[in-house]
Short mmCIF file of C-alpha atoms (C1' of nucleotides) in Angstrom, two decimals:
data_model
loop_
_atom_site.label_atom_id
_atom_site.label_comp_id
_atom_site.label_asym_id
_atom_site.label_seq_id
_atom_site.Cartn_x
_atom_site.Cartn_y
_atom_site.Cartn_z
CA UNK A 1 122.60 100.02 133.84
CA UNK A 2 122.88 98.80 129.93
CA UNK A 3 125.40 96.21 129.16
CA UNK A 4 125.88 94.71 132.59
CA UNK A 5 122.54 93.06 132.83
CA UNK A 6 123.14 90.77 129.69
CA UNK A 7 125.67 87.65 130.00
CA UNK A 8 127.46 85.41 127.43
CA UNK A 9 124.27 83.20 127.09
CA UNK A 10 122.17 86.31 126.56
CA UNK A 11 124.30 87.77 123.83
CA UNK A 12 124.62 84.27 122.12
CA UNK A 13 120.81 83.91 122.09
CA UNK A 14 120.41 87.44 120.64
CA UNK A 15 123.26 86.80 118.00
CA UNK A 16 121.43 83.95 116.84
CA UNK A 17 118.01 85.62 116.86
CA UNK A 18 119.69 88.66 114.70
CA UNK A 19 120.39 85.86 111.99
CA UNK A 20 117.05 83.81 112.45
CA UNK A 21 114.08 85.66 114.36
CA UNK A 22 112.30 82.47 113.94
CA UNK A 23 114.56 79.87 115.89
CA UNK A 24 112.55 77.68 118.40
CA UNK A 25 113.61 77.65 121.77
CA UNK A 26 114.53 74.04 121.16
CA UNK A 27 116.89 75.15 118.31
CA UNK A 28 118.44 77.81 120.74
CA UNK A 29 118.66 75.21 123.40
CA UNK A 30 120.87 73.12 121.13
CA UNK A 31 123.13 75.76 120.15
CA UNK A 32 123.57 77.75 123.54
CA UNK A 33 123.83 74.67 126.03
CA UNK A 34 120.79 75.59 128.00
CA UNK A 35 117.59 74.14 128.27
CA UNK A 36 114.63 75.00 126.11
CA UNK A 37 112.81 76.39 128.98
CA UNK A 38 115.74 78.58 130.13
CA UNK A 39 116.21 79.74 126.76
CA UNK A 40 112.08 80.69 126.68
CA UNK A 41 112.85 82.65 130.09
CA UNK A 42 115.87 84.65 128.91
CA UNK A 43 114.17 85.53 125.58
CA UNK A 44 111.04 86.77 127.58
CA UNK A 45 113.14 88.84 129.76
CA UNK A 46 115.32 90.20 126.89
CA UNK A 47 111.93 91.18 125.14
CA UNK A 48 110.51 92.88 128.12
CA UNK A 49 113.36 94.67 129.09
CA UNK A 50 113.67 96.12 125.57
CA UNK A 51 116.94 94.56 124.13
CA UNK A 52 115.05 92.61 121.65
CA UNK A 53 113.00 95.30 120.21
CA UNK A 54 110.90 93.14 117.99
CA UNK A 55 111.01 90.70 114.97
CA UNK A 56 110.67 91.36 111.46
CA UNK A 57 110.28 89.60 108.14
CA UNK A 58 112.86 90.55 105.62
CA UNK A 59 111.06 90.89 102.06
CA UNK A 60 112.77 90.79 98.86
CA UNK A 61 112.47 94.46 97.37
CA UNK A 62 113.06 93.89 93.94
CA UNK A 63 110.68 91.14 93.64
CA UNK A 64 108.07 93.05 95.14
CA UNK A 65 108.36 95.94 92.81
CA UNK A 66 110.87 98.23 94.76
CA UNK A 67 113.70 98.17 92.39
CA UNK A 68 115.19 101.83 93.12
CA UNK A 69 116.88 102.63 96.25
CA UNK A 70 118.05 106.35 96.62
CA UNK A 71 119.98 108.35 99.09
CA UNK A 72 118.59 111.81 99.24
CA UNK A 73 120.59 114.51 101.21
CA UNK A 74 118.30 117.34 102.47
CA UNK A 75 118.88 120.73 103.88
CA UNK A 76 116.18 122.64 105.92
CA UNK A 77 114.63 125.96 105.05
CA UNK A 78 115.47 127.20 108.51
CA UNK A 79 117.26 125.59 111.55
CA UNK A 80 114.67 126.04 114.44
CA UNK A 81 113.27 123.75 116.57
CA UNK A 82 109.66 124.00 114.94
CA UNK A 83 110.96 123.73 111.19
CA UNK A 84 112.51 120.38 112.46
CA UNK A 85 109.46 119.18 113.93
CA UNK A 86 107.46 119.76 110.78
CA UNK A 87 110.11 118.00 108.92
CA UNK A 88 110.26 114.99 111.28
CA UNK A 89 106.18 114.93 110.94
CA UNK A 90 106.69 114.89 107.09
CA UNK A 91 108.83 111.82 107.25
CA UNK A 92 106.82 109.92 109.74
CA UNK A 93 104.18 110.07 107.07
CA UNK A 94 106.06 108.85 104.16
CA UNK A 95 106.23 105.04 103.83
CA UNK A 96 108.71 105.21 100.89
CA UNK A 97 111.29 106.66 103.48
CA UNK A 98 112.98 103.61 105.16
CA UNK A 99 115.77 105.58 107.16
CA UNK A 100 116.22 109.25 108.11
CA UNK A 101 119.19 110.26 110.14
CA UNK A 102 120.10 113.94 111.12
CA UNK A 103 124.03 114.44 110.39
CA UNK A 104 126.79 116.57 111.41
CA UNK A 105 128.53 118.36 108.60
CA UNK A 106 127.11 120.03 105.51
CA UNK A 107 123.91 118.43 105.02
CA UNK A 108 121.27 118.33 107.70
CA UNK A 109 119.67 115.07 106.84
CA UNK A 110 120.23 111.89 104.69
CA UNK A 111 117.19 109.59 103.80
CA UNK A 112 117.14 106.27 102.41
CA UNK A 113 114.02 105.97 100.18
CA UNK A 114 112.78 103.13 98.09
CA UNK A 115 110.51 103.66 95.02
CA UNK A 116 109.28 101.21 92.17
CA UNK A 117 110.77 103.33 89.31
CA UNK A 118 112.22 106.71 88.32
CA UNK A 119 108.84 108.17 87.67
CA UNK A 120 107.74 107.59 91.19
CA UNK A 121 111.23 108.80 92.59
CA UNK A 122 110.77 111.82 90.69
CA UNK A 123 107.03 112.38 92.31
CA UNK A 124 108.40 111.99 95.48
CA UNK A 125 111.20 114.41 95.29
CA UNK A 126 109.80 117.21 93.18
CA UNK A 127 105.92 116.68 94.33
CA UNK A 128 106.42 115.72 97.97
CA UNK A 129 109.98 116.82 99.45
CA UNK A 130 110.92 119.79 97.64
CA UNK A 131 107.58 121.50 97.99
CA UNK A 132 107.21 120.96 101.73
CA UNK A 133 107.78 124.38 103.56
CA UNK A 134 110.46 122.84 106.03
CA UNK A 135 112.92 122.00 103.17
CA UNK A 136 115.29 124.28 101.32
CA UNK A 137 117.35 122.18 99.15
CA UNK A 138 117.63 118.30 98.28
CA UNK A 139 120.21 116.13 96.31
CA UNK A 140 119.34 112.73 94.89
CA UNK A 141 121.73 109.91 94.49
CA UNK A 142 120.69 106.74 93.19
CA UNK A 143 121.97 103.37 94.39
CA UNK A 144 123.77 101.28 91.58
CA UNK A 145 124.25 98.50 93.84
CA UNK A 146 123.79 97.47 97.43
CA UNK A 147 127.04 95.61 98.55
CA UNK A 148 125.71 95.08 102.15
CA UNK A 149 122.49 95.40 104.03
CA UNK A 150 121.95 94.13 107.55
CA UNK A 151 120.48 95.25 110.74
CA UNK A 152 122.93 92.84 112.57
CA UNK A 153 125.12 94.35 115.44
CA UNK A 154 128.55 92.94 115.66
CA UNK A 155 128.08 91.12 119.15
CA UNK B 1 107.56 86.71 86.70
CA UNK B 2 107.78 89.04 89.72
CA UNK B 3 104.85 90.60 91.03
CA UNK B 4 101.82 88.80 89.49
CA UNK B 5 102.31 85.99 91.32
CA UNK B 6 101.47 87.40 94.69
CA UNK B 7 97.74 88.20 95.44
CA UNK B 8 96.17 90.41 98.06
CA UNK B 9 96.07 87.81 100.65
CA UNK B 10 99.86 87.43 100.18
CA UNK B 11 100.59 91.07 100.39
CA UNK B 12 98.33 91.39 103.37
CA UNK B 13 100.38 88.53 105.08
CA UNK B 14 103.78 89.91 104.12
CA UNK B 15 102.83 93.42 105.49
CA UNK B 16 101.69 91.92 108.60
CA UNK B 17 105.05 89.83 109.04
CA UNK B 18 107.18 92.93 108.35
CA UNK B 19 105.78 94.58 111.41
CA UNK B 20 105.87 91.31 113.53
CA UNK B 21 107.94 88.50 112.31
CA UNK B 22 106.48 86.37 115.28
CA UNK B 23 102.96 86.40 114.32
CA UNK B 24 101.33 82.86 114.63
CA UNK B 25 99.25 81.54 111.56
CA UNK B 26 96.33 81.87 114.19
CA UNK B 27 97.07 85.70 114.29
CA UNK B 28 97.56 85.83 110.73
CA UNK B 29 94.09 83.83 110.13
CA UNK B 30 92.31 86.46 112.30
CA UNK B 31 93.51 89.50 110.58
CA UNK B 32 93.61 88.46 107.07
CA UNK B 33 90.19 86.39 106.84
CA UNK B 34 91.71 83.03 105.73
CA UNK B 35 92.15 79.62 107.78
CA UNK B 36 95.42 79.20 109.64
CA UNK B 37 96.43 76.36 107.48
CA UNK B 38 96.01 78.54 104.48
CA UNK B 39 97.98 81.30 106.13
CA UNK B 40 100.65 78.49 106.76
CA UNK B 41 100.70 77.46 103.15
CA UNK B 42 100.77 80.73 101.81
CA UNK B 43 103.70 81.61 103.95
CA UNK B 44 105.93 78.51 103.07
CA UNK B 45 105.20 79.33 99.53
CA UNK B 46 106.40 82.95 100.03
CA UNK B 47 109.49 81.89 101.94
CA UNK B 48 110.12 78.97 99.33
CA UNK B 49 109.81 81.42 96.31
CA UNK B 50 112.26 83.93 98.11
CA UNK B 51 109.47 86.77 98.53
CA UNK B 52 110.18 86.30 102.25
CA UNK B 53 113.90 86.34 102.59
CA UNK B 54 114.05 85.48 106.29
CA UNK B 55 113.31 86.75 109.90
CA UNK B 56 115.29 88.89 112.22
CA UNK B 57 115.17 90.05 115.67
CA UNK B 58 115.69 93.74 115.90
CA UNK B 59 117.83 94.52 118.96
CA UNK B 60 118.53 97.83 120.77
CA UNK B 61 121.71 99.52 119.43
CA UNK B 62 121.98 101.77 122.44
CA UNK B 63 121.26 99.50 125.27
CA UNK B 64 123.83 97.02 123.79
CA UNK B 65 126.57 99.42 123.50
CA UNK B 66 126.80 100.66 119.99
CA UNK B 67 125.56 104.30 120.25
CA UNK B 68 127.46 105.80 117.55
CA UNK B 69 125.95 105.43 113.93
CA UNK B 70 128.11 107.13 111.36
CA UNK B 71 127.72 107.74 107.70
CA UNK B 72 130.73 107.56 105.69
CA UNK B 73 131.52 108.55 102.02
CA UNK B 74 134.16 106.58 100.32
CA UNK B 75 136.14 107.31 97.01
CA UNK B 76 138.07 104.43 95.64
CA UNK B 77 141.82 104.96 94.37
CA UNK B 78 141.16 103.75 90.99
CA UNK B 79 137.85 102.90 89.18
CA UNK B 80 138.52 99.14 87.69
CA UNK B 81 136.77 96.03 88.36
CA UNK B 82 139.62 94.56 90.27
CA UNK B 83 139.63 97.63 92.86
CA UNK B 84 135.96 97.48 93.17
CA UNK B 85 136.10 93.92 94.24
CA UNK B 86 139.05 94.49 96.83
CA UNK B 87 136.81 96.99 98.30
CA UNK B 88 133.83 94.66 98.45
CA UNK B 89 135.82 91.75 99.84
CA UNK B 90 137.09 94.31 102.80
CA UNK B 91 133.67 95.43 103.48
CA UNK B 92 132.24 91.84 103.88
CA UNK B 93 134.85 91.11 106.36
CA UNK B 94 133.81 94.05 108.54
CA UNK B 95 130.94 93.50 110.84
CA UNK B 96 130.42 97.17 111.98
CA UNK B 97 129.57 98.16 108.52
CA UNK B 98 125.64 97.60 108.31
CA UNK B 99 125.33 99.08 104.89
CA UNK B 100 127.11 99.82 101.86
CA UNK B 101 125.87 101.25 98.71
CA UNK B 102 127.46 101.98 95.62
CA UNK B 103 126.07 105.66 94.38
CA UNK B 104 125.58 107.72 91.13
CA UNK B 105 127.20 111.10 91.59
CA UNK B 106 130.36 112.34 93.17
CA UNK B 107 130.92 109.82 95.89
CA UNK B 108 131.77 105.97 95.01
CA UNK B 109 130.22 104.63 98.16
CA UNK B 110 128.34 105.40 101.14
CA UNK B 111 128.40 103.07 104.27
CA UNK B 112 126.50 102.92 107.54
CA UNK B 113 128.60 102.20 110.20
CA UNK B 114 127.83 101.21 113.91
CA UNK B 115 130.52 101.73 116.78
CA UNK B 116 130.53 101.87 120.49
CA UNK B 117 132.24 105.22 120.56
CA UNK B 118 134.52 107.61 119.03
CA UNK B 119 137.67 105.82 119.70
CA UNK B 120 136.58 102.73 117.89
CA UNK B 121 135.05 104.79 115.03
CA UNK B 122 138.53 106.40 114.52
CA UNK B 123 140.37 103.22 114.73
CA UNK B 124 137.92 101.92 112.02
CA UNK B 125 138.46 104.82 109.64
CA UNK B 126 141.93 105.56 110.25
CA UNK B 127 143.04 102.09 110.93
CA UNK B 128 140.96 99.99 108.72
CA UNK B 129 139.50 101.85 105.89
CA UNK B 130 141.96 104.44 105.32
CA UNK B 131 144.95 102.17 105.06
CA UNK B 132 143.21 99.84 102.57
CA UNK B 133 144.74 99.81 99.17
CA UNK B 134 141.27 100.14 97.35
CA UNK B 135 140.29 103.30 99.34
CA UNK B 136 141.52 106.71 98.29
CA UNK B 137 139.30 109.09 100.28
CA UNK B 138 136.75 109.00 103.08
CA UNK B 139 134.37 111.56 104.61
CA UNK B 140 132.75 110.59 108.08
CA UNK B 141 129.57 112.19 109.28
CA UNK B 142 128.20 111.36 112.82
CA UNK B 143 124.37 110.57 113.39
CA UNK B 144 123.06 113.22 115.65
CA UNK B 145 119.53 111.42 115.83
CA UNK B 146 117.69 109.00 113.97
CA UNK B 147 114.31 109.99 112.87
CA UNK B 148 113.29 106.62 111.31
CA UNK B 149 114.61 103.32 110.66
CA UNK B 150 112.69 100.54 109.17
CA UNK B 151 113.16 97.93 106.97
CA UNK B 152 109.66 97.98 105.71
CA UNK B 153 108.38 98.25 102.21
CA UNK B 154 105.45 100.26 101.37
CA UNK B 155 103.07 97.47 100.53
"C1'" DA C 1 119.64 79.39 138.75
"C1'" DC C 2 118.87 75.28 135.93
"C1'" DT C 3 116.48 70.98 134.53
"C1'" DG C 4 112.47 68.18 133.34
"C1'" DA C 5 107.89 66.95 133.01
"C1'" DA C 6 103.05 68.42 132.20
"C1'" DA C 7 99.44 71.54 130.24
"C1'" DC C 8 98.66 74.45 126.91
"C1'" DT C 9 99.15 76.50 122.05
"C1'" DT C 10 100.66 76.31 117.54
"C1'" DC C 11 101.65 73.95 113.34
"C1'" DT C 12 100.71 70.99 109.29
"C1'" DG C 13 99.32 67.28 106.54
"C1'" DA C 14 95.21 64.49 105.26
"C1'" DC C 15 90.76 64.73 103.61
"C1'" DG C 16 86.26 66.67 102.20
"C1'" DT C 17 83.84 70.71 100.23
"C1'" DA D 1 91.72 77.00 96.34
"C1'" DC D 2 89.94 76.82 100.96
"C1'" DG D 3 88.34 74.88 105.48
"C1'" DT D 4 88.18 71.39 109.12
"C1'" DC D 5 90.45 68.22 112.23
"C1'" DA D 6 93.63 65.43 114.39
"C1'" DG D 7 98.32 64.17 115.32
"C1'" DA D 8 103.11 66.47 115.78
"C1'" DA D 9 105.92 70.07 117.36
"C1'" DG D 10 106.98 73.87 120.09
"C1'" DT D 11 106.22 76.86 124.16
"C1'" DT D 12 105.97 77.96 128.90
"C1'" DT D 13 104.77 77.29 133.53
"C1'" DC D 14 106.03 74.87 137.71
"C1'" DA D 15 107.72 71.67 140.97
"C1'" DG D 16 112.19 69.90 142.24
"C1'" DT D 17 117.31 69.77 142.71
#
DNA sequence: ACTGAAACTTCTGACGT
DNA sequence: ACGTCAGAAGTTTCAGT
Protein backbone atom coordinates (compact mmCIF):
# COMPACT_ATOMS: atom_id res chain seq x y z
CA UNK A 1 0.00 0.00 0.00
CA UNK A 2 2.95 2.34 0.28
CA UNK A 3 6.21 1.51 -1.37
CA UNK A 4 5.02 -1.25 -3.68
CA UNK A 5 3.28 1.11 -6.09
CA UNK A 6 6.42 2.87 -7.26
CA UNK A 7 8.88 1.09 -9.50
CA UNK A 8 12.52 1.80 -10.32
CA UNK A 9 11.61 4.35 -13.00
CA UNK A 10 9.46 6.29 -10.55
CA UNK A 11 12.23 6.28 -7.95
CA UNK A 12 14.73 7.53 -10.51
CA UNK A 13 12.38 10.31 -11.59
CA UNK A 14 11.80 11.39 -7.99
CA UNK A 15 15.50 11.24 -7.18
CA UNK A 16 16.23 13.51 -10.14
CA UNK A 17 13.43 15.94 -9.29
CA UNK A 18 14.65 16.13 -5.71
CA UNK A 19 17.87 17.58 -7.03
CA UNK A 20 16.33 19.77 -9.69
CA UNK A 21 12.62 20.38 -9.51
CA UNK A 22 12.61 22.23 -12.81
CA UNK A 23 13.84 19.35 -14.97
CA UNK A 24 11.70 19.08 -18.07
CA UNK A 25 10.14 15.84 -19.21
CA UNK A 26 12.66 15.90 -22.03
CA UNK A 27 15.50 16.12 -19.51
CA UNK A 28 14.01 13.25 -17.50
CA UNK A 29 13.51 11.22 -20.64
CA UNK A 30 17.22 11.44 -21.44
CA UNK A 31 18.35 10.27 -18.01
CA UNK A 32 15.71 7.68 -17.29
CA UNK A 33 15.43 5.85 -20.61
CA UNK A 34 11.77 6.52 -21.13
CA UNK A 35 9.93 8.73 -23.59
CA UNK A 36 9.02 12.28 -22.54
CA UNK A 37 5.33 11.45 -22.61
CA UNK A 38 5.89 8.56 -20.25
CA UNK A 39 7.85 10.77 -17.86
CA UNK A 40 5.01 13.26 -17.96
CA UNK A 41 2.42 10.60 -17.18
CA UNK A 42 4.46 9.14 -14.34
CA UNK A 43 5.13 12.53 -12.86
CA UNK A 44 1.45 13.38 -12.94
CA UNK A 45 0.65 10.11 -11.21
CA UNK A 46 3.29 10.66 -8.52
CA UNK A 47 1.90 14.13 -7.88
CA UNK A 48 -1.72 13.01 -7.78
CA UNK A 49 -0.99 10.10 -5.47
CA UNK A 50 0.99 12.34 -3.15
CA UNK A 51 4.46 10.86 -3.48
CA UNK A 52 5.56 14.23 -4.83
CA UNK A 53 4.06 16.75 -2.42
CA UNK A 54 5.11 19.87 -4.28
CA UNK A 55 7.95 21.93 -5.67
CA UNK A 56 9.85 24.68 -3.88
CA UNK A 57 12.41 27.27 -4.84
CA UNK A 58 15.35 27.24 -2.41
CA UNK A 59 16.39 30.77 -1.52
CA UNK A 60 19.69 32.02 -0.11
CA UNK A 61 19.08 32.79 3.56
CA UNK A 62 22.16 34.94 4.09
CA UNK A 63 21.71 37.06 1.00
CA UNK A 64 18.08 37.72 1.87
CA UNK A 65 18.93 38.95 5.34
CA UNK A 66 18.22 35.95 7.56
CA UNK A 67 21.73 35.32 8.81
CA UNK A 68 20.87 33.80 12.18
CA UNK A 69 19.67 30.23 12.53
CA UNK A 70 18.70 29.02 15.99
CA UNK A 71 17.76 25.75 17.58
CA UNK A 72 15.30 26.28 20.40
CA UNK A 73 14.24 23.60 22.86
CA UNK A 74 10.84 24.12 24.44
CA UNK A 75 9.24 22.63 27.54
CA UNK A 76 5.49 23.05 27.80
CA UNK A 77 3.76 24.34 30.92
CA UNK A 78 1.40 21.40 31.20
CA UNK A 79 1.26 18.20 29.22
CA UNK A 80 -2.39 17.88 28.35
CA UNK A 81 -3.89 17.88 24.89
CA UNK A 82 -5.35 21.41 25.09
CA UNK A 83 -2.01 22.96 25.90
CA UNK A 84 -0.27 21.07 23.11
CA UNK A 85 -2.94 22.36 20.75
CA UNK A 86 -2.44 25.96 21.91
CA UNK A 87 1.28 25.59 21.27
CA UNK A 88 0.69 24.10 17.81
CA UNK A 89 -1.63 27.01 16.96
CA UNK A 90 1.01 29.48 18.08
CA UNK A 91 3.69 27.87 15.91
CA UNK A 92 1.53 27.87 12.80
CA UNK A 93 1.23 31.65 13.10
CA UNK A 94 5.00 32.24 13.40
CA UNK A 95 6.70 32.42 10.00
CA UNK A 96 10.23 32.50 11.49
CA UNK A 97 9.72 28.92 12.71
CA UNK A 98 10.95 26.69 9.91
CA UNK A 99 10.68 23.39 11.73
CA UNK A 100 8.98 22.14 14.87
CA UNK A 101 9.28 18.57 16.12
CA UNK A 102 7.86 16.88 19.21
CA UNK A 103 10.57 14.72 20.76
CA UNK A 104 11.10 11.79 23.05
CA UNK A 105 13.39 12.54 26.01
CA UNK A 106 13.89 15.54 28.25
CA UNK A 107 12.72 18.33 25.99
CA UNK A 108 9.20 18.46 24.61
CA UNK A 109 9.82 20.27 21.36
CA UNK A 110 12.70 21.39 19.23
CA UNK A 111 12.34 24.35 16.84
CA UNK A 112 14.48 25.65 14.02
CA UNK A 113 14.06 29.41 13.79
CA UNK A 114 15.55 31.93 11.36
CA UNK A 115 15.95 35.63 12.19
CA UNK A 116 17.85 38.57 10.70
CA UNK A 117 19.87 39.30 13.85
CA UNK A 118 20.21 38.85 17.61
CA UNK A 119 17.76 41.65 18.33
CA UNK A 120 14.93 39.98 16.46
CA UNK A 121 15.88 36.62 17.96
CA UNK A 122 15.57 38.14 21.42
CA UNK A 123 12.23 39.69 20.50
CA UNK A 124 11.04 36.35 19.26
CA UNK A 125 12.12 34.37 22.32
CA UNK A 126 11.40 36.90 25.07
CA UNK A 127 8.53 38.71 23.40
CA UNK A 128 6.59 35.92 21.70
CA UNK A 129 7.58 32.43 22.77
CA UNK A 130 8.23 32.75 26.51
CA UNK A 131 5.18 34.93 27.32
CA UNK A 132 2.81 32.43 25.74
CA UNK A 133 0.59 30.60 28.20
CA UNK A 134 1.44 27.16 26.80
CA UNK A 135 5.20 27.52 27.31
CA UNK A 136 7.14 26.92 30.51
CA UNK A 137 10.79 27.01 29.54
CA UNK A 138 12.95 27.54 26.45
CA UNK A 139 16.63 26.99 25.76
CA UNK A 140 18.18 28.77 22.79
CA UNK A 141 21.27 27.63 20.90
CA UNK A 142 22.72 29.60 18.01
CA UNK A 143 23.88 27.81 14.89
CA UNK A 144 27.55 28.62 14.30
CA UNK A 145 27.79 26.77 11.03
CA UNK A 146 25.49 24.66 8.90
CA UNK A 147 27.42 21.69 7.49
CA UNK A 148 24.52 20.15 5.65
CA UNK A 149 20.96 21.12 4.86
CA UNK A 150 19.03 19.08 2.36
CA UNK A 151 15.47 17.91 2.15
CA UNK A 152 16.54 15.00 -0.04
CA UNK A 153 15.59 11.47 0.88
CA UNK A 154 18.24 8.77 0.35
CA UNK A 155 16.37 6.97 -2.45
CA UNK B 1 25.51 44.49 -1.60
CA UNK B 2 22.98 42.03 -0.27
CA UNK B 3 19.39 43.05 0.20
CA UNK B 4 19.40 46.35 -1.67
CA UNK B 5 19.49 44.74 -5.08
CA UNK B 6 16.08 43.08 -4.83
CA UNK B 7 12.93 45.18 -5.02
CA UNK B 8 9.37 44.43 -4.01
CA UNK B 9 8.61 42.64 -7.29
CA UNK B 10 11.59 40.34 -6.81
CA UNK B 11 10.54 39.56 -3.25
CA UNK B 12 7.02 38.76 -4.36
CA UNK B 13 8.31 36.48 -7.10
CA UNK B 14 10.58 34.64 -4.67
CA UNK B 15 7.82 34.35 -2.08
CA UNK B 16 5.54 32.78 -4.69
CA UNK B 17 8.22 30.41 -5.99
CA UNK B 18 8.99 29.32 -2.44
CA UNK B 19 5.46 27.99 -2.22
CA UNK B 20 5.29 26.59 -5.74
CA UNK B 21 8.53 26.21 -7.63
CA UNK B 22 6.72 25.18 -10.78
CA UNK B 23 4.76 28.39 -11.28
CA UNK B 24 5.05 29.54 -14.87
CA UNK B 25 5.99 33.05 -15.80
CA UNK B 26 2.39 33.49 -16.87
CA UNK B 27 1.23 32.48 -13.39
CA UNK B 28 3.70 34.88 -11.81
CA UNK B 29 2.65 37.62 -14.20
CA UNK B 30 -0.97 37.35 -13.02
CA UNK B 31 -0.11 37.61 -9.33
CA UNK B 32 2.69 40.13 -9.48
CA UNK B 33 1.33 42.67 -11.94
CA UNK B 34 4.17 42.40 -14.40
CA UNK B 35 4.37 40.92 -17.88
CA UNK B 36 5.46 37.29 -18.27
CA UNK B 37 8.66 38.31 -20.03
CA UNK B 38 9.53 40.60 -17.17
CA UNK B 39 8.96 37.80 -14.68
CA UNK B 40 11.16 35.56 -16.78
CA UNK B 41 13.97 38.12 -16.83
CA UNK B 42 13.76 38.78 -13.11
CA UNK B 43 13.75 35.10 -12.34
CA UNK B 44 16.80 34.53 -14.48
CA UNK B 45 18.59 37.35 -12.72
CA UNK B 46 17.64 36.05 -9.27
CA UNK B 47 18.95 32.61 -10.27
CA UNK B 48 22.18 33.91 -11.77
CA UNK B 49 22.91 36.15 -8.81
CA UNK B 50 22.25 33.29 -6.40
CA UNK B 51 19.20 34.59 -4.56
CA UNK B 52 17.37 31.57 -5.90
CA UNK B 53 19.70 28.65 -5.26
CA UNK B 54 17.67 25.98 -7.00
CA UNK B 55 14.40 24.10 -7.17
CA UNK B 56 13.49 20.90 -5.38
CA UNK B 57 10.63 18.45 -5.47
CA UNK B 58 9.36 17.73 -1.96
CA UNK B 59 8.69 14.02 -1.50
CA UNK B 60 6.48 12.28 1.05
CA UNK B 61 8.82 10.72 3.61
CA UNK B 62 6.32 8.32 5.11
CA UNK B 63 4.99 6.99 1.83
CA UNK B 64 8.51 6.38 0.56
CA UNK B 65 9.46 4.34 3.58
CA UNK B 66 11.36 6.79 5.78
CA UNK B 67 9.00 6.89 8.72
CA UNK B 68 11.53 7.65 11.44
CA UNK B 69 12.95 11.11 11.96
CA UNK B 70 15.60 11.54 14.64
CA UNK B 71 17.39 14.43 16.26
CA UNK B 72 20.89 13.41 17.26
CA UNK B 73 23.20 15.52 19.41
CA UNK B 74 26.89 14.86 18.91
CA UNK B 75 29.92 15.69 21.05
CA UNK B 76 33.26 15.46 19.31
CA UNK B 77 36.22 13.59 20.76
CA UNK B 78 38.59 16.54 20.51
CA UNK B 79 37.92 20.12 19.51
CA UNK B 80 40.65 20.86 17.02
CA UNK B 81 40.22 21.75 13.37
CA UNK B 82 41.36 18.38 12.00
CA UNK B 83 38.80 16.48 13.98
CA UNK B 84 36.01 18.83 12.96
CA UNK B 85 37.06 18.29 9.36
CA UNK B 86 36.99 14.50 9.75
CA UNK B 87 33.48 14.78 11.16
CA UNK B 88 32.36 17.04 8.32
CA UNK B 89 33.76 14.58 5.77
CA UNK B 90 31.88 11.74 7.46
CA UNK B 91 28.58 13.64 7.34
CA UNK B 92 28.90 14.49 3.68
CA UNK B 93 29.06 10.77 2.91
CA UNK B 94 25.93 9.89 4.88
CA UNK B 95 22.75 10.39 2.86
CA UNK B 96 20.44 9.74 5.84
CA UNK B 97 21.71 12.97 7.43
CA UNK B 98 19.38 15.71 6.21
CA UNK B 99 20.73 18.52 8.37
CA UNK B 100 23.86 19.11 10.43
CA UNK B 101 24.45 22.27 12.45
CA UNK B 102 27.31 23.28 14.72
CA UNK B 103 25.89 24.86 17.86
CA UNK B 104 26.76 27.14 20.73
CA UNK B 105 26.20 25.60 24.15
CA UNK B 106 26.69 22.14 25.60
CA UNK B 107 26.40 20.02 22.49
CA UNK B 108 28.75 20.42 19.54
CA UNK B 109 26.47 19.37 16.70
CA UNK B 110 22.84 18.60 16.09
CA UNK B 111 21.78 16.30 13.25
CA UNK B 112 18.45 15.55 11.66
CA UNK B 113 18.47 11.98 10.40
CA UNK B 114 15.81 9.98 8.52
CA UNK B 115 15.66 6.18 8.59
CA UNK B 116 13.09 3.55 7.61
CA UNK B 117 12.87 1.99 11.08
CA UNK B 118 14.48 1.55 14.50
CA UNK B 119 16.79 -1.20 13.23
CA UNK B 120 18.42 1.04 10.64
CA UNK B 121 18.54 3.90 13.14
CA UNK B 122 20.43 1.66 15.53
CA UNK B 123 22.78 0.56 12.74
CA UNK B 124 23.39 4.18 11.88
CA UNK B 125 24.09 5.31 15.43
CA UNK B 126 25.94 2.28 16.78
CA UNK B 127 27.46 1.09 13.53
CA UNK B 128 28.47 4.32 11.79
CA UNK B 129 28.36 7.39 14.00
CA UNK B 130 29.67 6.17 17.36
CA UNK B 131 32.55 4.06 16.01
CA UNK B 132 33.97 7.00 14.08
CA UNK B 133 37.23 8.37 15.47
CA UNK B 134 36.00 11.97 15.50
CA UNK B 135 32.98 11.26 17.72
CA UNK B 136 32.93 10.98 21.50
CA UNK B 137 29.29 10.89 22.48
CA UNK B 138 25.85 10.95 20.85
CA UNK B 139 22.36 11.42 22.24
CA UNK B 140 19.43 10.28 20.12
CA UNK B 141 15.90 11.63 20.34
CA UNK B 142 13.08 10.27 18.19
CA UNK B 143 10.63 12.67 16.58
CA UNK B 144 7.14 11.78 17.73
CA UNK B 145 5.38 14.32 15.56
CA UNK B 146 6.46 17.00 13.13
CA UNK B 147 4.27 20.08 13.59
CA UNK B 148 5.96 22.18 10.97
CA UNK B 149 8.58 21.64 8.32
CA UNK B 150 9.14 24.32 5.74
CA UNK B 151 12.18 25.73 4.05
CA UNK B 152 10.33 28.99 3.46
CA UNK B 153 11.84 32.27 4.55
CA UNK B 154 9.45 34.84 6.07
CA UNK B 155 9.76 37.36 3.22
C1' DA C 1 2.72 -0.32 -21.16
C1' DC C 2 5.37 2.32 -24.07
C1' DT C 3 6.32 5.32 -28.29
C1' DG C 4 5.68 9.06 -31.53
C1' DA C 5 3.25 12.74 -33.55
C1' DA C 6 0.02 16.55 -33.16
C1' DA C 7 -2.24 20.29 -30.49
C1' DC C 8 -1.54 23.26 -26.93
C1' DT C 9 0.98 26.00 -23.48
C1' DT C 10 5.00 28.37 -21.96
C1' DC C 11 9.38 30.61 -22.65
C1' DT C 12 12.38 34.10 -24.33
C1' DG C 13 14.66 37.36 -27.32
C1' DA C 14 13.85 41.39 -30.60
C1' DC C 15 11.70 45.49 -30.87
C1' DG C 16 8.98 49.62 -29.65
C1' DT C 17 7.44 52.57 -25.95
C1' DA D 1 12.60 49.50 -17.22
C1' DC D 2 8.50 47.54 -19.07
C1' DG D 3 5.10 45.46 -22.54
C1' DT D 4 4.02 43.17 -27.04
C1' DC D 5 4.67 39.78 -30.22
C1' DA D 6 6.43 35.92 -32.70
C1' DG D 7 9.56 31.96 -33.12
C1' DA D 8 11.40 28.20 -30.21
C1' DA D 9 10.92 24.95 -26.57
C1' DG D 10 8.33 22.11 -23.53
C1' DT D 11 4.06 19.65 -22.22
C1' DT D 12 0.34 16.51 -22.75
C1' DT D 13 -3.15 13.96 -25.07
C1' DC D 14 -4.24 10.42 -28.24
C1' DA D 15 -3.80 6.94 -31.74
C1' DG D 16 -0.99 2.96 -32.80
C1' DT D 17 1.97 -0.95 -31.71
